Tab-separated table of C-alpha atoms and ligand atoms in Angstrom:
chain	number	residue	atom	x	y	z
A	1	MET	CA	6.491	-32.283	-0.609
A	2	ILE	CA	3.314	-30.312	0.218
A	3	ILE	CA	0.778	-32.831	2.328
A	4	HIS	CA	-2.046	-31.938	3.093
A	5	LEU	CA	-4.132	-34.263	5.460
A	6	LYS	CA	-7.918	-35.266	5.424
A	7	LYS	CA	-9.762	-33.813	8.044
A	8	ASN	CA	-10.295	-37.170	10.506
A	9	THR	CA	-6.371	-37.217	10.991
A	10	THR	CA	-6.071	-37.772	14.407
A	11	SER	CA	-3.039	-35.657	16.337
A	12	GLU	CA	-1.890	-38.642	17.000
A	13	ILE	CA	-1.642	-40.245	13.019
A	14	LEU	CA	-0.230	-36.143	12.327
A	15	ASN	CA	2.436	-36.306	15.197
A	16	ASP	CA	3.595	-40.112	13.854
A	17	MET	CA	3.630	-38.751	10.169
A	18	ALA	CA	5.619	-35.688	11.413
A	19	LYS	CA	8.213	-37.336	13.217
A	20	GLN	CA	8.738	-40.325	10.330
A	21	LEU	CA	8.319	-37.576	7.087
A	22	LYS	CA	10.640	-35.476	9.415
A	23	ALA	CA	8.196	-33.376	8.372
A	24	PHE	CA	7.213	-29.327	9.552
A	25	HIS	CA	3.378	-29.048	10.619
A	26	ILE	CA	1.081	-26.037	9.829
A	27	LYS	CA	-2.417	-24.328	10.156
A	28	GLN	CA	-2.890	-22.586	6.774
A	29	GLU	CA	-6.709	-21.705	6.329
A	30	ASN	CA	-8.113	-24.502	8.654
A	31	ARG	CA	-6.182	-27.562	6.409
A	32	GLU	CA	-3.657	-29.164	8.271
A	33	LEU	CA	-0.111	-29.288	5.797
A	34	LEU	CA	3.115	-31.109	6.366
A	35	ILE	CA	5.607	-30.043	4.648
A	36	THR	CA	8.891	-32.203	3.655
A	37	SER	CA	11.890	-32.049	2.115
A	38	SER	CA	11.535	-32.080	-1.905
A	39	GLY	CA	12.921	-35.201	-1.712
A	40	LEU	CA	10.197	-36.827	-1.061
A	41	LYS	CA	8.706	-38.014	-4.265
A	42	GLU	CA	6.113	-40.747	-2.592
A	43	ILE	CA	3.407	-41.000	0.543
A	44	PRO	CA	4.444	-44.626	2.090
A	45	THR	CA	2.108	-46.632	1.999
A	46	GLN	CA	0.332	-46.552	5.891
A	47	PHE	CA	-0.315	-42.973	5.441
A	48	GLU	CA	-1.678	-43.095	2.260
A	49	ASP	CA	-5.400	-43.129	3.738
A	50	TYR	CA	-4.844	-39.573	5.507
A	51	ILE	CA	-3.838	-37.702	2.886
A	52	GLU	CA	-6.687	-35.180	1.412
A	53	GLU	CA	-3.984	-34.222	-1.904
A	54	LYS	CA	-0.261	-33.781	-2.319
A	55	TRP	CA	1.940	-31.304	-4.367
A	56	VAL	CA	5.767	-33.050	-5.186
A	57	PHE	CA	8.351	-30.679	-6.114
A	58	ASP	CA	12.024	-30.946	-7.603
A	59	SER	CA	13.132	-27.756	-5.179
A	60	ASP	CA	12.997	-26.729	-1.818
A	61	MET	CA	10.903	-24.064	-3.004
A	62	GLN	CA	7.713	-24.963	-1.965
A	63	LEU	CA	5.054	-23.086	0.388
A	64	SER	CA	6.311	-19.796	-1.815
A	65	SER	CA	5.524	-21.480	-5.151
A	66	LYS	CA	2.581	-20.941	-7.844
A	67	ALA	CA	2.654	-24.401	-8.199
A	68	TYR	CA	1.534	-24.685	-4.301
A	69	ASN	CA	-0.793	-21.269	-4.480
A	70	SER	CA	-0.349	-19.584	-7.645
A	71	ASN	CA	-2.959	-16.315	-5.960
A	72	LYS	CA	-0.618	-14.024	-4.282
A	73	THR	CA	-0.132	-13.386	-0.764
A	74	GLU	CA	-2.085	-10.340	1.271
A	75	ILE	CA	-0.562	-8.825	3.325
A	76	ASP	CA	-2.707	-6.932	5.532
A	77	LEU	CA	-1.375	-4.080	7.768
A	78	GLY	CA	-4.030	-2.700	9.080
A	79	THR	CA	-4.526	0.549	6.898
A	80	VAL	CA	-3.142	-0.700	3.618
A	81	LYS	CA	-2.756	-4.006	1.977
A	82	ILE	CA	0.005	-4.982	0.042
A	83	GLY	CA	-0.006	-7.533	-2.743
A	84	GLY	CA	-3.234	-10.240	-3.334
A	85	ASN	CA	-5.387	-9.130	-5.934
A	86	THR	CA	-5.030	-5.150	-4.770
A	87	ASN	CA	-3.291	-3.080	-7.907
A	88	ASN	CA	-1.076	-1.219	-4.765
A	89	THR	CA	2.138	-0.415	-5.007
A	90	ILE	CA	3.402	0.555	-1.708
A	91	LEU	CA	5.969	3.336	-1.990
A	92	ILE	CA	7.968	3.419	1.026
A	93	GLY	CA	9.663	6.284	1.535
A	94	GLY	CA	11.963	7.395	5.050
A	95	PRO	CA	15.883	7.464	5.733
A	96	CYS	CA	18.426	5.314	5.697
A	97	SER	CA	18.405	5.033	9.695
A	98	VAL	CA	16.823	7.173	12.047
A	99	GLU	CA	18.962	9.603	13.505
A	100	SER	CA	17.188	11.797	15.476
A	101	GLU	CA	13.421	12.942	16.490
A	102	ASP	CA	13.444	16.202	14.299
A	103	GLN	CA	15.302	14.043	10.948
A	104	ILE	CA	12.275	11.269	11.586
A	105	ARG	CA	9.265	13.413	12.211
A	106	SER	CA	10.253	15.999	9.109
A	107	SER	CA	10.349	12.758	6.862
A	108	ALA	CA	7.125	11.577	8.491
A	109	GLU	CA	5.179	14.543	7.964
A	110	LEU	CA	6.875	14.160	4.390
A	111	LEU	CA	5.016	10.390	3.756
A	112	LYS	CA	1.731	12.009	5.020
A	113	GLY	CA	1.770	15.220	3.125
A	114	LEU	CA	1.846	12.859	-0.058
A	115	ASN	CA	-0.893	10.187	1.725
A	116	LEU	CA	1.432	7.087	1.442
A	117	SER	CA	1.471	4.977	4.452
A	118	VAL	CA	5.051	3.684	5.768
A	119	LEU	CA	7.619	4.851	7.143
A	120	ARG	CA	10.765	3.195	7.013
A	121	GLY	CA	14.108	4.243	9.328
A	122	GLY	CA	16.441	1.527	10.329
A	123	CYS	CA	18.073	1.342	13.958
A	124	TYR	CA	20.459	-1.499	13.950
A	125	LYS	CA	22.323	-1.015	10.889
A	126	PRO	CA	24.842	-3.780	9.104
A	127	ARG	CA	27.519	-1.453	8.486
A	128	THR	CA	30.660	-2.830	7.280
A	129	SER	CA	32.689	-1.425	9.217
A	130	PRO	CA	32.881	-1.480	13.238
A	131	TYR	CA	33.540	2.046	13.166
A	132	SER	CA	30.664	3.420	11.324
A	133	PHE	CA	27.026	4.689	12.676
A	134	GLN	CA	25.671	1.592	13.939
A	135	GLY	CA	21.920	3.276	14.309
A	136	LEU	CA	20.485	4.582	17.841
A	137	GLY	CA	19.081	0.666	18.489
A	138	VAL	CA	15.939	0.953	20.727
A	139	GLU	CA	16.447	4.555	21.665
A	140	GLY	CA	15.490	4.842	17.474
A	141	LEU	CA	12.322	2.269	17.503
A	142	HIS	CA	10.764	4.781	20.486
A	143	LEU	CA	11.073	6.993	18.458
A	144	LEU	CA	9.305	5.443	15.490
A	145	SER	CA	6.818	4.121	16.992
A	146	LYS	CA	5.842	7.843	18.034
A	147	MET	CA	5.867	8.616	14.919
A	148	ARG	CA	3.370	5.930	13.943
A	149	ASN	CA	0.967	6.956	17.153
A	150	GLU	CA	1.410	10.429	16.026
A	151	TYR	CA	0.590	10.097	12.431
A	152	GLY	CA	-0.901	7.158	12.143
A	153	LEU	CA	1.793	6.296	9.729
A	154	LYS	CA	2.782	1.444	9.320
A	155	ILE	CA	6.833	1.262	10.616
A	156	ILE	CA	9.226	-0.926	8.456
A	157	SER	CA	12.672	-1.413	10.533
A	158	GLU	CA	15.592	-3.779	10.325
A	159	VAL	CA	16.274	-6.662	12.508
A	160	ARG	CA	20.148	-7.180	13.009
A	161	ASP	CA	20.106	-10.532	14.773
A	162	ALA	CA	17.686	-12.748	16.621
A	163	THR	CA	18.024	-11.090	19.974
A	164	GLN	CA	16.039	-7.740	18.827
A	165	VAL	CA	13.137	-9.485	17.081
A	166	GLU	CA	10.971	-8.604	20.088
A	167	GLU	CA	11.705	-5.597	20.352
A	168	ILE	CA	10.896	-5.182	16.185
A	169	ILE	CA	8.439	-6.746	16.268
A	170	GLU	CA	6.606	-4.273	18.849
A	171	HIS	CA	7.505	-1.085	17.722
A	172	THR	CA	7.214	-1.749	13.366
A	173	ASP	CA	4.488	-2.729	11.564
A	174	ILE	CA	6.846	-4.589	8.940
A	175	ILE	CA	10.383	-6.999	10.316
A	176	GLN	CA	12.710	-6.223	7.517
A	177	ILE	CA	15.700	-8.873	7.403
A	178	GLY	CA	18.642	-7.220	5.154
A	179	ALA	CA	20.743	-8.344	2.840
A	180	LYS	CA	23.277	-10.017	4.607
A	181	ALA	CA	21.191	-10.939	7.260
A	182	MET	CA	19.059	-13.278	5.216
A	183	TYR	CA	20.794	-15.892	5.733
A	184	ASP	CA	20.885	-15.781	9.523
A	185	GLN	CA	18.548	-18.273	10.733
A	186	GLY	CA	18.443	-17.529	14.357
A	187	ILE	CA	16.580	-14.377	12.076
A	188	LEU	CA	14.369	-16.573	10.045
A	189	ARG	CA	13.316	-18.969	12.872
A	190	ALA	CA	12.475	-15.820	15.431
A	191	CYS	CA	10.540	-14.678	12.581
A	192	ALA	CA	8.736	-17.275	11.865
A	193	LYS	CA	7.015	-17.892	14.712
A	194	THR	CA	4.995	-14.476	14.528
A	195	GLN	CA	2.462	-13.251	12.329
A	196	LYS	CA	4.426	-10.253	11.929
A	197	PRO	CA	4.737	-9.612	8.103
A	198	VAL	CA	8.409	-9.543	7.579
A	199	MET	CA	10.295	-8.130	4.584
A	200	ILE	CA	13.404	-10.235	2.843
A	201	LYS	CA	16.245	-8.547	1.170
A	202	ARG	CA	18.316	-10.753	-1.233
A	203	GLY	CA	21.785	-11.365	-0.562
A	204	PHE	CA	24.504	-9.331	-3.221
A	205	GLY	CA	25.454	-12.427	-3.433
A	206	THR	CA	22.325	-14.483	-3.938
A	207	SER	CA	20.454	-16.756	-6.215
A	208	LEU	CA	16.493	-16.815	-6.708
A	209	GLN	CA	16.744	-20.692	-5.437
A	210	GLU	CA	18.620	-19.523	-1.946
A	211	PHE	CA	16.088	-16.172	-1.563
A	212	THR	CA	13.305	-18.225	-1.976
A	213	GLN	CA	15.227	-20.843	0.383
A	214	ALA	CA	15.175	-18.104	3.297
A	215	ALA	CA	11.555	-17.255	2.894
A	216	GLU	CA	10.624	-21.381	3.277
A	217	PHE	CA	11.793	-20.944	6.921
A	218	ILE	CA	9.864	-18.264	7.738
A	219	LEU	CA	6.952	-19.503	5.917
A	220	SER	CA	7.256	-23.227	6.735
A	221	GLY	CA	7.756	-22.522	10.601
A	222	GLY	CA	3.922	-20.786	10.172
A	223	ASN	CA	4.215	-17.212	9.238
A	224	PRO	CA	2.764	-16.878	5.656
A	225	ASN	CA	3.055	-12.778	5.500
A	226	VAL	CA	6.546	-12.508	3.866
A	227	ILE	CA	7.644	-10.211	1.096
A	228	LEU	CA	10.138	-10.345	-0.899
A	229	CYS	CA	12.736	-7.443	-1.846
A	230	GLU	CA	15.314	-7.949	-5.074
A	231	ARG	CA	18.090	-4.399	-3.274
A	232	GLY	CA	21.047	-5.260	-6.136
A	233	ILE	CA	23.199	-8.341	-7.023
A	234	ARG	CA	26.614	-8.012	-7.228
A	235	THR	CA	28.028	-7.944	-10.675
A	236	PHE	CA	31.520	-7.266	-12.302
A	237	GLU	CA	30.802	-3.633	-12.600
A	238	THR	CA	31.800	-0.686	-10.194
A	239	LYS	CA	30.265	1.961	-11.883
A	240	THR	CA	26.884	1.119	-9.131
A	241	ARG	CA	27.055	0.223	-5.918
A	242	PHE	CA	24.703	-3.171	-7.316
A	243	THR	CA	23.409	-3.866	-10.147
A	244	LEU	CA	18.987	-4.218	-9.921
A	245	ASP	CA	18.253	-7.804	-11.104
A	246	LEU	CA	15.243	-6.963	-13.265
A	247	CYS	CA	15.096	-10.355	-14.641
A	248	GLY	CA	15.264	-12.233	-11.353
A	249	VAL	CA	12.261	-9.975	-10.177
A	250	ALA	CA	10.607	-11.429	-13.236
A	251	TRP	CA	11.239	-15.344	-12.623
A	252	LEU	CA	10.482	-14.656	-8.742
A	253	GLN	CA	6.898	-12.918	-10.317
A	254	GLU	CA	6.377	-15.932	-12.710
A	255	HIS	CA	7.364	-18.811	-9.538
A	256	SER	CA	6.479	-17.636	-6.881
A	257	ASN	CA	3.358	-16.779	-4.536
A	258	LEU	CA	5.011	-13.783	-2.324
A	259	PRO	CA	4.669	-9.954	-3.156
A	260	ILE	CA	7.805	-8.092	-4.845
A	261	ILE	CA	9.120	-4.994	-2.867
A	262	LEU	CA	12.053	-3.427	-4.722
A	263	ASP	CA	14.486	-1.273	-3.762
A	264	PRO	CA	15.696	1.023	-6.654
A	265	SER	CA	18.231	3.152	-3.689
A	266	HIS	CA	20.697	0.515	-2.248
A	267	ALA	CA	20.833	-1.392	-6.145
A	268	MET	CA	22.018	2.522	-7.755
A	269	GLY	CA	23.807	3.178	-5.098
A	270	TYR	CA	23.467	7.428	-5.875
A	271	ALA	CA	20.217	9.056	-6.064
A	272	TYR	CA	20.826	10.664	-9.574
A	273	GLY	CA	20.103	7.670	-11.058
A	274	VAL	CA	17.278	6.675	-8.254
A	275	PRO	CA	13.749	8.262	-9.917
A	276	SER	CA	14.710	6.798	-13.311
A	277	LEU	CA	15.614	3.658	-12.087
A	278	THR	CA	12.403	4.027	-10.192
A	279	LYS	CA	9.865	4.289	-12.712
A	280	ALA	CA	10.863	1.411	-14.182
A	281	CYS	CA	10.413	-1.018	-11.152
A	282	LEU	CA	7.508	0.689	-11.646
A	283	ALA	CA	6.411	-0.455	-14.699
A	284	MET	CA	7.121	-4.205	-13.483
A	285	GLY	CA	4.061	-4.259	-11.948
A	286	VAL	CA	5.506	-5.054	-8.176
A	287	ASP	CA	3.708	-4.810	-5.090
A	288	GLY	CA	6.296	-2.046	-3.524
A	289	LEU	CA	9.036	-0.089	-3.917
A	290	ILE	CA	11.378	1.481	-1.018
A	291	ILE	CA	13.316	4.581	-1.382
A	292	GLU	CA	15.665	6.168	0.553
A	293	ALA	CA	15.250	9.568	1.139
A	294	HIS	CA	16.477	12.265	4.206
A	295	PRO	CA	16.024	16.175	4.775
A	296	ASN	CA	19.620	16.722	4.336
A	297	PRO	CA	21.232	13.886	2.919
A	298	ALA	CA	24.677	15.639	2.681
A	299	LEU	CA	24.148	15.269	6.555
A	300	ALA	CA	23.047	11.793	6.391
A	301	LYS	CA	24.525	8.654	9.150
A	302	SER	CA	24.755	6.723	6.006
A	303	ASP	CA	24.359	6.163	2.434
A	304	ALA	CA	24.936	9.319	2.232
A	305	SER	CA	25.494	9.749	-1.437
A	306	GLN	CA	21.897	7.703	-2.688
A	307	GLN	CA	19.106	8.815	-0.702
A	308	LEU	CA	16.926	11.668	-2.186
A	309	ASN	CA	15.755	14.855	-0.211
A	310	HIS	CA	13.145	15.769	0.027
A	311	ASP	CA	11.902	17.827	-2.716
A	312	GLU	CA	13.626	15.478	-5.278
A	313	PHE	CA	11.192	12.659	-3.436
A	314	LYS	CA	8.371	14.822	-4.103
A	315	ASN	CA	8.996	15.189	-7.507
A	316	LEU	CA	9.535	11.120	-8.347
A	317	HIS	CA	6.077	10.771	-6.848
A	318	HIS	CA	4.352	13.251	-8.412
A	319	ALA	CA	6.214	11.364	-11.862
A	320	LEU	CA	5.066	7.422	-10.631
A	321	GLN	CA	1.227	9.023	-10.651
A	322	PRO	CA	0.507	8.779	-14.334
A	323	LEU	CA	2.538	6.315	-14.903
A	324	ALA	CA	1.029	3.805	-12.210
A	325	ARG	CA	-2.712	4.873	-13.537
A	326	SER	CA	-1.599	4.353	-16.747
A	327	LEU	CA	-0.634	0.732	-16.031
A	328	GLY	CA	-3.212	0.117	-13.299
A	329	TYR	CA	-1.916	0.777	-9.983
A	330	ASN	CA	-2.760	2.654	-7.244
A	331	ILE	CA	0.563	4.285	-4.970
A	332	VAL	CA	-0.295	4.326	-1.506
B	1	PEP	C1	18.610	-0.546	4.162
B	1	PEP	O1	17.820	-0.980	3.783
B	1	PEP	O2	19.735	0.200	4.432
B	1	PEP	C2	19.412	-2.137	4.390
B	1	PEP	C3	20.719	-1.825	5.204
B	1	PEP	O3	19.637	-2.269	3.091
B	1	PEP	P1	20.113	-3.884	2.943
B	1	PEP	O4	20.105	-4.484	4.018
B	1	PEP	O5	19.534	-4.213	1.120
B	1	PEP	O6	21.730	-3.551	2.475
B	2	MN	MN1	20.437	2.062	3.468
């Protein structure tokens, strides 16, 4: 249940209610809110006088639901906005991993040349093998910060464990929580304590209910700036890396108030399929697309097979323009 308290509720009563109802307390646009488990359907009578409004739910998808707030969350990155009432589709580009200054500078120049706003690049890579390239760590984050300062780009990079959250906050504009990390409660709770935008990627075995509940960890802790990212789930099919769940996206668009970014690169796993999948994603009317691109994909230290080269990225950007215009979206 989400409970909006009357203005005259004293902090003593608020604290007492929060304790008795085992509720989270957050402030949203000057409203004092308590969020309990969705199992609570009735307010205990002694608290009834303090209730301005309440929302009862049949699942723990509460703050993220359209049933609570039908307005889509707007993420303000300063130079560009995502979600809300904007008709922006943010096209995030850049390599899977930051590998060197030359490489990430080439990515920054690619984006700048296309008037795009957000550069991606992982520095803490959640690799399946301990023997694979694990990312440049803090050295990579410094390179991203350098690109942010020199090119005025916004930065998204992933956090692999909770100890890195502060570092990632300092060097990025959006924190990425990866598909394998999205169940990590340490990361989710740390991301709840900042106002920095957070993009959560759906795990490849994660139901939509679990996905939105991961978002609830961040929202109920006081950070409203959450973006969901569909990046493919595992099915019986092995010819493609994962299966991009566009049905799930339609469900999220219907039931959730959070902006949605789609990642065709990780879903497909092969560069040849990325341009056509990206067009299909754009046609879904989503808030953003995140595409891996590398100056020389054959030499990439991670996800080599799925990264577009820079000419392919430029061609894709060009091909998306008329489609975006016909659908009423601006690619930013
Ligand atoms: C990535 O974005 O490079 C990545 C590792 O993605 P995911 O967490 O979706 O596998
Ligand atoms: Mn990758």
